[in-house]
PDB file of C-alpha atoms in Angstrom:
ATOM      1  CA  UNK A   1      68.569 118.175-139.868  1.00 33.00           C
ATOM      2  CA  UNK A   2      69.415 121.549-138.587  1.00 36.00           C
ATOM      3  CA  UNK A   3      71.750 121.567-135.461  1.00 37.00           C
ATOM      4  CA  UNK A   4      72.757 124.630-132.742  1.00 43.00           C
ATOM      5  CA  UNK A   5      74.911 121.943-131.168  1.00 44.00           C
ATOM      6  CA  UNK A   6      75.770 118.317-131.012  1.00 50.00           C
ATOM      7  CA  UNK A   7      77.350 117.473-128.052  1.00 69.00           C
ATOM      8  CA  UNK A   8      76.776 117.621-124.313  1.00 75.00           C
ATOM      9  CA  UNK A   9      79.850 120.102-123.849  1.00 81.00           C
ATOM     10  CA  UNK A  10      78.396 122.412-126.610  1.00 86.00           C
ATOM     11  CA  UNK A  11      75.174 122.976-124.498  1.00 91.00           C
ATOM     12  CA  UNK A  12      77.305 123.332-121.469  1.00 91.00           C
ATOM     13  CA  UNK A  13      79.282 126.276-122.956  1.00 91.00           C
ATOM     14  CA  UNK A  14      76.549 128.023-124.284  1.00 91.00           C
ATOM     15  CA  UNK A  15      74.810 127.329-120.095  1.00 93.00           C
ATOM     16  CA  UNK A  16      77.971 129.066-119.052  1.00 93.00           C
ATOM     17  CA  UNK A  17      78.115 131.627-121.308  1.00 91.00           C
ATOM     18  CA  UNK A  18      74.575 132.804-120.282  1.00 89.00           C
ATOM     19  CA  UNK A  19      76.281 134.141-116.524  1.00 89.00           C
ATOM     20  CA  UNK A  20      72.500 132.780-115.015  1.00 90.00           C
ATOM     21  CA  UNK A  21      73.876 130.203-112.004  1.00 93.00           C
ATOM     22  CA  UNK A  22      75.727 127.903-114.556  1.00 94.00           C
ATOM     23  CA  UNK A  23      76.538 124.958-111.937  1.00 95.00           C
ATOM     24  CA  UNK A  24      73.046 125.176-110.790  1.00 95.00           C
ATOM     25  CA  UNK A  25      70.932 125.080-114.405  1.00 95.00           C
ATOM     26  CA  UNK A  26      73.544 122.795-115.656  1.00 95.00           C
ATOM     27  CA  UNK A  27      73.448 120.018-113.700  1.00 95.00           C
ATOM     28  CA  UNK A  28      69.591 119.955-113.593  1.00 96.00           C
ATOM     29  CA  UNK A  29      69.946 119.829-117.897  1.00 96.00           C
ATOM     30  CA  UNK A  30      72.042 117.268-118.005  1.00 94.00           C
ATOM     31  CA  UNK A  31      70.786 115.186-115.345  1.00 95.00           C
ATOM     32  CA  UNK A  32      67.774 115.396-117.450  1.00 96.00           C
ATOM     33  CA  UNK A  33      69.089 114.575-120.818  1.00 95.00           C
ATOM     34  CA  UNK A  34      71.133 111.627-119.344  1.00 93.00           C
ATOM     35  CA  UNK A  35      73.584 109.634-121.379  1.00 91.00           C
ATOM     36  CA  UNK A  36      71.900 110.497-125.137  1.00 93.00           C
ATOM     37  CA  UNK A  37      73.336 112.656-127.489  1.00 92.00           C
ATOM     38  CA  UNK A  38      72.477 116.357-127.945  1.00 93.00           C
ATOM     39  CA  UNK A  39      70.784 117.134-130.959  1.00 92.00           C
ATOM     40  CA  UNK A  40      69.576 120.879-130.879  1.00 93.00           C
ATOM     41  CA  UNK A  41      69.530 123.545-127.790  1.00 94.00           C
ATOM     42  CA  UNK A  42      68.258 126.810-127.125  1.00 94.00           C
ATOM     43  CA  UNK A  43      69.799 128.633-124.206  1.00 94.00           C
ATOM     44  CA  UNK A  44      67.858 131.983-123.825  1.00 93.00           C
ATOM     45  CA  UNK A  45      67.957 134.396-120.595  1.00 90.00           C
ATOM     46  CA  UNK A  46      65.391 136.888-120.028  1.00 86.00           C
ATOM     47  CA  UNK A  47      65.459 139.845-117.453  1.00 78.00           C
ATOM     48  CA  UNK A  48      62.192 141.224-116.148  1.00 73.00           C
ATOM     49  CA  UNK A  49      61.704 144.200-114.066  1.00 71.00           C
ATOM     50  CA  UNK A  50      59.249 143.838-110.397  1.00 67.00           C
ATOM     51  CA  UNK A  51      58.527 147.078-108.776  1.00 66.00           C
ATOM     52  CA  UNK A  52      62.201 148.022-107.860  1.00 69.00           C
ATOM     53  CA  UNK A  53      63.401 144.780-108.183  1.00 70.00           C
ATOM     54  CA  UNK A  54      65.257 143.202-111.476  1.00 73.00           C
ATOM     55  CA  UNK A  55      64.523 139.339-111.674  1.00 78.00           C
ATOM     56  CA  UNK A  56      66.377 136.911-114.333  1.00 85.00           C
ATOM     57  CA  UNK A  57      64.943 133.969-116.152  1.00 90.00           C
ATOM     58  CA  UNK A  58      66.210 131.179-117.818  1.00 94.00           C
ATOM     59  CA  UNK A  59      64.884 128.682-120.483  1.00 95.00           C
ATOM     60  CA  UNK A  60      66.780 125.667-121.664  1.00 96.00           C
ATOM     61  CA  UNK A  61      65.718 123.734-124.380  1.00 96.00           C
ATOM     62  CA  UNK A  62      67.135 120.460-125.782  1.00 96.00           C
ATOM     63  CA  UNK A  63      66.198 118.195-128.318  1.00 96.00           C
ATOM     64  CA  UNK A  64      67.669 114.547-128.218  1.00 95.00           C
ATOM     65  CA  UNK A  65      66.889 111.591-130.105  1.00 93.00           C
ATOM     66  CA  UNK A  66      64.035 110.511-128.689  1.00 95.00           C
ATOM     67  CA  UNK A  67      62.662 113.645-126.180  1.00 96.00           C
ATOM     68  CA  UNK A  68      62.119 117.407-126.054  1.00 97.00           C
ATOM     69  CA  UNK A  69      63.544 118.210-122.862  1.00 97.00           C
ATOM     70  CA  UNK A  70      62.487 121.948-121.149  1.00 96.00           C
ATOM     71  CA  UNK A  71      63.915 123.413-118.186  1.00 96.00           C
ATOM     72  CA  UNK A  72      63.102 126.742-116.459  1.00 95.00           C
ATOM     73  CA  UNK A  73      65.318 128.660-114.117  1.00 95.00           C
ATOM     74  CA  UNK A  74      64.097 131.596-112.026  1.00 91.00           C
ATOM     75  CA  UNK A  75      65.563 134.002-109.128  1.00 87.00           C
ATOM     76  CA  UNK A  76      63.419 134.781-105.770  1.00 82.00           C
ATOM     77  CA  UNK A  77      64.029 137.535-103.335  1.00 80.00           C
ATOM     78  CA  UNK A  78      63.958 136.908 -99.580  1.00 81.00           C
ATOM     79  CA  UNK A  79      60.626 136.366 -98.998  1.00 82.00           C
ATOM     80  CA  UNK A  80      58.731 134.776 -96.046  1.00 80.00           C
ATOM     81  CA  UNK A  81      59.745 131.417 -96.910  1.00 83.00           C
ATOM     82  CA  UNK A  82      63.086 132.267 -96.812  1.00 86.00           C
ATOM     83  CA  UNK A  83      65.588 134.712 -95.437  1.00 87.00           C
ATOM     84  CA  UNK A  84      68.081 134.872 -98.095  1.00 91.00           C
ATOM     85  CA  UNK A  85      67.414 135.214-102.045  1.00 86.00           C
ATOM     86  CA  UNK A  86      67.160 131.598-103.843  1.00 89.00           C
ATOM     87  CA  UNK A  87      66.277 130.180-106.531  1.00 91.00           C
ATOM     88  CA  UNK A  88      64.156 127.622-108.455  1.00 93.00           C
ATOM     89  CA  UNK A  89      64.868 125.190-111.006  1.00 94.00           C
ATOM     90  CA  UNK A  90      62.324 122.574-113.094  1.00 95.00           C
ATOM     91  CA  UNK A  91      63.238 120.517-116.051  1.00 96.00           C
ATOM     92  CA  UNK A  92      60.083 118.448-118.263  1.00 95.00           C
ATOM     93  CA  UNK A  93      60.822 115.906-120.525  1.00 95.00           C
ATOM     94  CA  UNK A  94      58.126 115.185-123.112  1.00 95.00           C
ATOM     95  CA  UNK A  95      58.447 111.825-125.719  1.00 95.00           C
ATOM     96  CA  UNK A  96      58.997 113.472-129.118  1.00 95.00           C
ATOM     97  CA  UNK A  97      55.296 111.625-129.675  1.00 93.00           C
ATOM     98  CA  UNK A  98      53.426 113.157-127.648  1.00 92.00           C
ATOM     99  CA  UNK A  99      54.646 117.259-129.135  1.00 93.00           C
ATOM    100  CA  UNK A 100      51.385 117.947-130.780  1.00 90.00           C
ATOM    101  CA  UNK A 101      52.444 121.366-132.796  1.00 91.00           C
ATOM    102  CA  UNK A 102      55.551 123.190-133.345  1.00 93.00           C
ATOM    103  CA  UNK A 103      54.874 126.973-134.346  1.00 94.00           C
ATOM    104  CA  UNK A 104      56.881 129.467-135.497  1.00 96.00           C
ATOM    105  CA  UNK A 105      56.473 132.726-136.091  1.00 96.00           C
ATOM    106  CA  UNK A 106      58.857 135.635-137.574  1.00 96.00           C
ATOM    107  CA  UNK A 107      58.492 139.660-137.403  1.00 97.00           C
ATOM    108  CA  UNK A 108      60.430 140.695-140.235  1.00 95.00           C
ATOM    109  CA  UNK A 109      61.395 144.590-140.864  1.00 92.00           C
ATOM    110  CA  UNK A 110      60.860 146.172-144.572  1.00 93.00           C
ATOM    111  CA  UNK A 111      59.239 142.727-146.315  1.00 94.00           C
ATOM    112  CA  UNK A 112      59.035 144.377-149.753  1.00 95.00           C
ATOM    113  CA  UNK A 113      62.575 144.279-149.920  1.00 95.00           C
ATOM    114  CA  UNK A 114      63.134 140.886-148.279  1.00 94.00           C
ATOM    115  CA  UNK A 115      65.329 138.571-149.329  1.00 94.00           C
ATOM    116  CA  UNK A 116      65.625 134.539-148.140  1.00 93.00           C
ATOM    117  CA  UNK A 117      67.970 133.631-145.383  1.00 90.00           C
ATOM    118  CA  UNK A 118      67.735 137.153-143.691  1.00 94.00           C
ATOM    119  CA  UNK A 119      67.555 136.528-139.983  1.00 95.00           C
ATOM    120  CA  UNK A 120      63.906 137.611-138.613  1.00 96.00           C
ATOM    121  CA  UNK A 121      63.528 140.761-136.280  1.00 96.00           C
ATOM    122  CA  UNK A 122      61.458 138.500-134.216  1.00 96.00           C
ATOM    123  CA  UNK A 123      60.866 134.665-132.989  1.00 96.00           C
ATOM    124  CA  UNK A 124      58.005 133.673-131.189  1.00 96.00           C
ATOM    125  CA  UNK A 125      58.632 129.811-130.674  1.00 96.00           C
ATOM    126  CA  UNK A 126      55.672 127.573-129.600  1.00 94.00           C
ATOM    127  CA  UNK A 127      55.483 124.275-128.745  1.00 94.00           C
ATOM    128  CA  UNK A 128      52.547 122.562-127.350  1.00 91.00           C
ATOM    129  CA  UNK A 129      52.414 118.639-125.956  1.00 91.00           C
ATOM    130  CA  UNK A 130      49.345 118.564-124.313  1.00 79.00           C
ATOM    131  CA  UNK A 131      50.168 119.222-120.904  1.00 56.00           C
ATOM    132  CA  UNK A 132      48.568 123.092-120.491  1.00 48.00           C
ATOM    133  CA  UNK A 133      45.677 124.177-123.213  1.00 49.00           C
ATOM    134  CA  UNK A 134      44.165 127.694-124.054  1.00 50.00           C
ATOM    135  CA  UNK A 135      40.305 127.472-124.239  1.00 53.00           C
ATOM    136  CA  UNK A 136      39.366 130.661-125.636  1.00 52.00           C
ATOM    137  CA  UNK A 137      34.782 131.036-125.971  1.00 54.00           C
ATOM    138  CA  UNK A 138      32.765 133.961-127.273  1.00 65.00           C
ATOM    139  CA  UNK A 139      28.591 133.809-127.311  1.00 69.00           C
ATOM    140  CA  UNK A 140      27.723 132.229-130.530  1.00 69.00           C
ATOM    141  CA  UNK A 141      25.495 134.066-133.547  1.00 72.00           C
ATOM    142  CA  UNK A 142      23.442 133.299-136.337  1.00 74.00           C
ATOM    143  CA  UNK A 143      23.883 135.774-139.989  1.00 71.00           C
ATOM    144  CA  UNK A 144      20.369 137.407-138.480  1.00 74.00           C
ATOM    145  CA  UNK A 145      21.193 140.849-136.841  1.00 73.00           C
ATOM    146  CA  UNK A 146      17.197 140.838-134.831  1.00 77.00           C
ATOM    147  CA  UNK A 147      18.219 137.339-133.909  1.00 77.00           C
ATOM    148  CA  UNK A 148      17.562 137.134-130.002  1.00 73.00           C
ATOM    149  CA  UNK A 149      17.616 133.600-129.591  1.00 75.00           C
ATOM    150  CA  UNK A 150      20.409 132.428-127.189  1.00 74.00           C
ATOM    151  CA  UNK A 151      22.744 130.071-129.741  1.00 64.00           C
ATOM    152  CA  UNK A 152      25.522 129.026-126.904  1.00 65.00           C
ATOM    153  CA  UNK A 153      28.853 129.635-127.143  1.00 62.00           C
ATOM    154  CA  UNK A 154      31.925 128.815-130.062  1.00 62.00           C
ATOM    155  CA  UNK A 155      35.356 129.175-129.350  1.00 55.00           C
ATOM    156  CA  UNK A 156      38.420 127.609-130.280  1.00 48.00           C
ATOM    157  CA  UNK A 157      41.236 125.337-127.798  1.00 48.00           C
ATOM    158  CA  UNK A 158      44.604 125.972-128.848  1.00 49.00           C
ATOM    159  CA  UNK A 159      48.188 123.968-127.358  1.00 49.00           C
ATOM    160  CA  UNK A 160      50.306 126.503-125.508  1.00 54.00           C
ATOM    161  CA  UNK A 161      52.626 124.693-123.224  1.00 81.00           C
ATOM    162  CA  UNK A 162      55.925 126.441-124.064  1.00 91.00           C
ATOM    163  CA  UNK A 163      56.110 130.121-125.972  1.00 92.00           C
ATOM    164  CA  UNK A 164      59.381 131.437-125.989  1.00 94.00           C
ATOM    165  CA  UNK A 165      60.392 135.018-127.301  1.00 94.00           C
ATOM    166  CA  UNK A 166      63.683 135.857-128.758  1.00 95.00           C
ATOM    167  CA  UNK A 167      64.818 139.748-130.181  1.00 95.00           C
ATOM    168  CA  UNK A 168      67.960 140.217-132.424  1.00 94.00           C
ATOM    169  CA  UNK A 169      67.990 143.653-130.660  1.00 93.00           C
ATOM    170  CA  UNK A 170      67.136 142.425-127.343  1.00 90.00           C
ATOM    171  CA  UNK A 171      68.775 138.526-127.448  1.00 91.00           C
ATOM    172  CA  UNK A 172      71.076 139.021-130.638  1.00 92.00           C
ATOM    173  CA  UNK A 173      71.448 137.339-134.155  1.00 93.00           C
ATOM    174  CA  UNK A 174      72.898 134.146-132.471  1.00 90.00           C
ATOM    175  CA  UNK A 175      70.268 133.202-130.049  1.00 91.00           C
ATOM    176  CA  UNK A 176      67.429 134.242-132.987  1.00 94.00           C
ATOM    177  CA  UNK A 177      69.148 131.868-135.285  1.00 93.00           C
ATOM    178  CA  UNK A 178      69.575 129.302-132.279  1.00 91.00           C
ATOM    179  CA  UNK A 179      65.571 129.564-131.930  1.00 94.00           C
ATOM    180  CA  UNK A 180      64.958 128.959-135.871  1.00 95.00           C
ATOM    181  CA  UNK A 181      67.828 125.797-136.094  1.00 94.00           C
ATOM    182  CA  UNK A 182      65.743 124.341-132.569  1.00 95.00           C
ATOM    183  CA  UNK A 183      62.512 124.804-134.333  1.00 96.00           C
ATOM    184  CA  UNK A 184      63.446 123.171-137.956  1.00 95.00           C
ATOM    185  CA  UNK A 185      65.450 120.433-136.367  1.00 94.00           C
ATOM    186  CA  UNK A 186      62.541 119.807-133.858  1.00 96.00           C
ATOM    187  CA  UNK A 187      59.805 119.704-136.476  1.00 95.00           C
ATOM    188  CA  UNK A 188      61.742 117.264-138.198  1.00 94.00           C
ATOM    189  CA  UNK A 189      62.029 115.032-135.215  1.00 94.00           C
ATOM    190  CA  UNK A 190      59.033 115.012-134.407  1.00 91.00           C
ATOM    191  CA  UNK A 191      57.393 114.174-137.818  1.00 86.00           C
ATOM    192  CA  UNK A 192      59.902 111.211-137.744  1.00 82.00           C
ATOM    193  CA  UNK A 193      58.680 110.072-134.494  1.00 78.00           C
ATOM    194  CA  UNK A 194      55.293 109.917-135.872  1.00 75.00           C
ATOM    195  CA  UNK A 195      55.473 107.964-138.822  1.00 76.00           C
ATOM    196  CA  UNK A 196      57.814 105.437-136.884  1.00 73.00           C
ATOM    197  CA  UNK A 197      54.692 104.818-134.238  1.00 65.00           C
ATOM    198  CA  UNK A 198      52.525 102.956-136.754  1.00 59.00           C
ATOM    199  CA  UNK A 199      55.505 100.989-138.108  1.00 51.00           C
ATOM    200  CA  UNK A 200      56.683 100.019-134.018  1.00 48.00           C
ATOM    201  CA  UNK A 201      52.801  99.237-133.306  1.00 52.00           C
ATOM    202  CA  UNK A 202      52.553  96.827-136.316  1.00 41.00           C
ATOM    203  CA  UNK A 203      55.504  94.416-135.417  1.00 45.00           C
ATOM    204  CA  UNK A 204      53.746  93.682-131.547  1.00 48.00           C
TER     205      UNK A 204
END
């Protein structure tokens, strides 16, 4: 299985290393993951721009044993609920049972010279569990083009909890091979968690 890091101090380095309120997103990770081993972890910080304001974001991933663990990080201004800048922190954790898809994609520069184990240009990671779902409809046709009659709608629902973006120019080789290790090691996980559910349900 493909690992970014096994061990609880591991993920709190790379947390640190990010700069983005370590003590804060830190404890709110680990109190999360609790006493089981790390597996896998993405750490990936993102700065957006506001009108004249520059915002950060942080998204933590973790795989363990038995969960996929998420946890989101973001700076406020001052606003009218408070007087001073703060921030927010939320963590998920999802049974690796319940992930329902696990897509990767890659933007890779000059493919007609590619060769295998060149890091991608681009990651888009997506995971989906259920929890928020795309419903995307368009008016339904027939194959007649003087066809009037009304034939509904078709359109297609698609999982889309978690997508998260990572650049080598913009994040940097390390994070975009972080993202690939998290995705391998967390496909694998969860395939194991499904064919251990009919195996568990058998013996009750």
């Amino acid at each position: 299985m493909a690992k970014t890091g096994t061990t609880t101090q591991g993920l709190r380095a790379a947390i640190e290393r990010s700069g983005y309120y370590p003590a804060l997103v830190a404890e709110a990770v680990e109190t999360a993951v609790g006493s089981e081993p790390v597996v896998s972890y993405v750490v990936h910080q993102e700065t957006t721009f506001d009108a004249n304001e520059v915002r950060r974001h942080v998204t933590v991933l973790v795989l363990t044993a038995t969960r996929f663990i998420v946890s989101h990080t973001d700076e406020q201004p001052a606003d009218g609920s408070s007087a001073v800048p703060y921030a927010t922190t939320s963590t998920e954790s999802v049974k690796l049972s319940r992930i329902s898809s696990v897509v990767l994609s890659r933007v890779v520069a000059n493919p007609e010279s590619y060769t295998p184990g060149t890091l991608p240009r681009e990651v888009v990671l997506t995971i989906g569990w259920g929890a928020v779902s795309r419903i995307e409809l368009e008016p339904a046709a027939c194959g007649d083009p003087n066809c009037e009659a009304d034939h509904g709608y078709s359109g297609s629902s698609t999982a889309d909890d978690l997508a998260l973006r990572v650049s080598e120019a913009g994040d940097g080789p390390h994070t975009v091979q972080q993202a690939l290790d998290f995705a391998q090691a967390l496909a694998e996980s969860t395939t194991a968690a499904e064919a251990a559910v009919p195996a568990s349900a058998s013996r009750r």
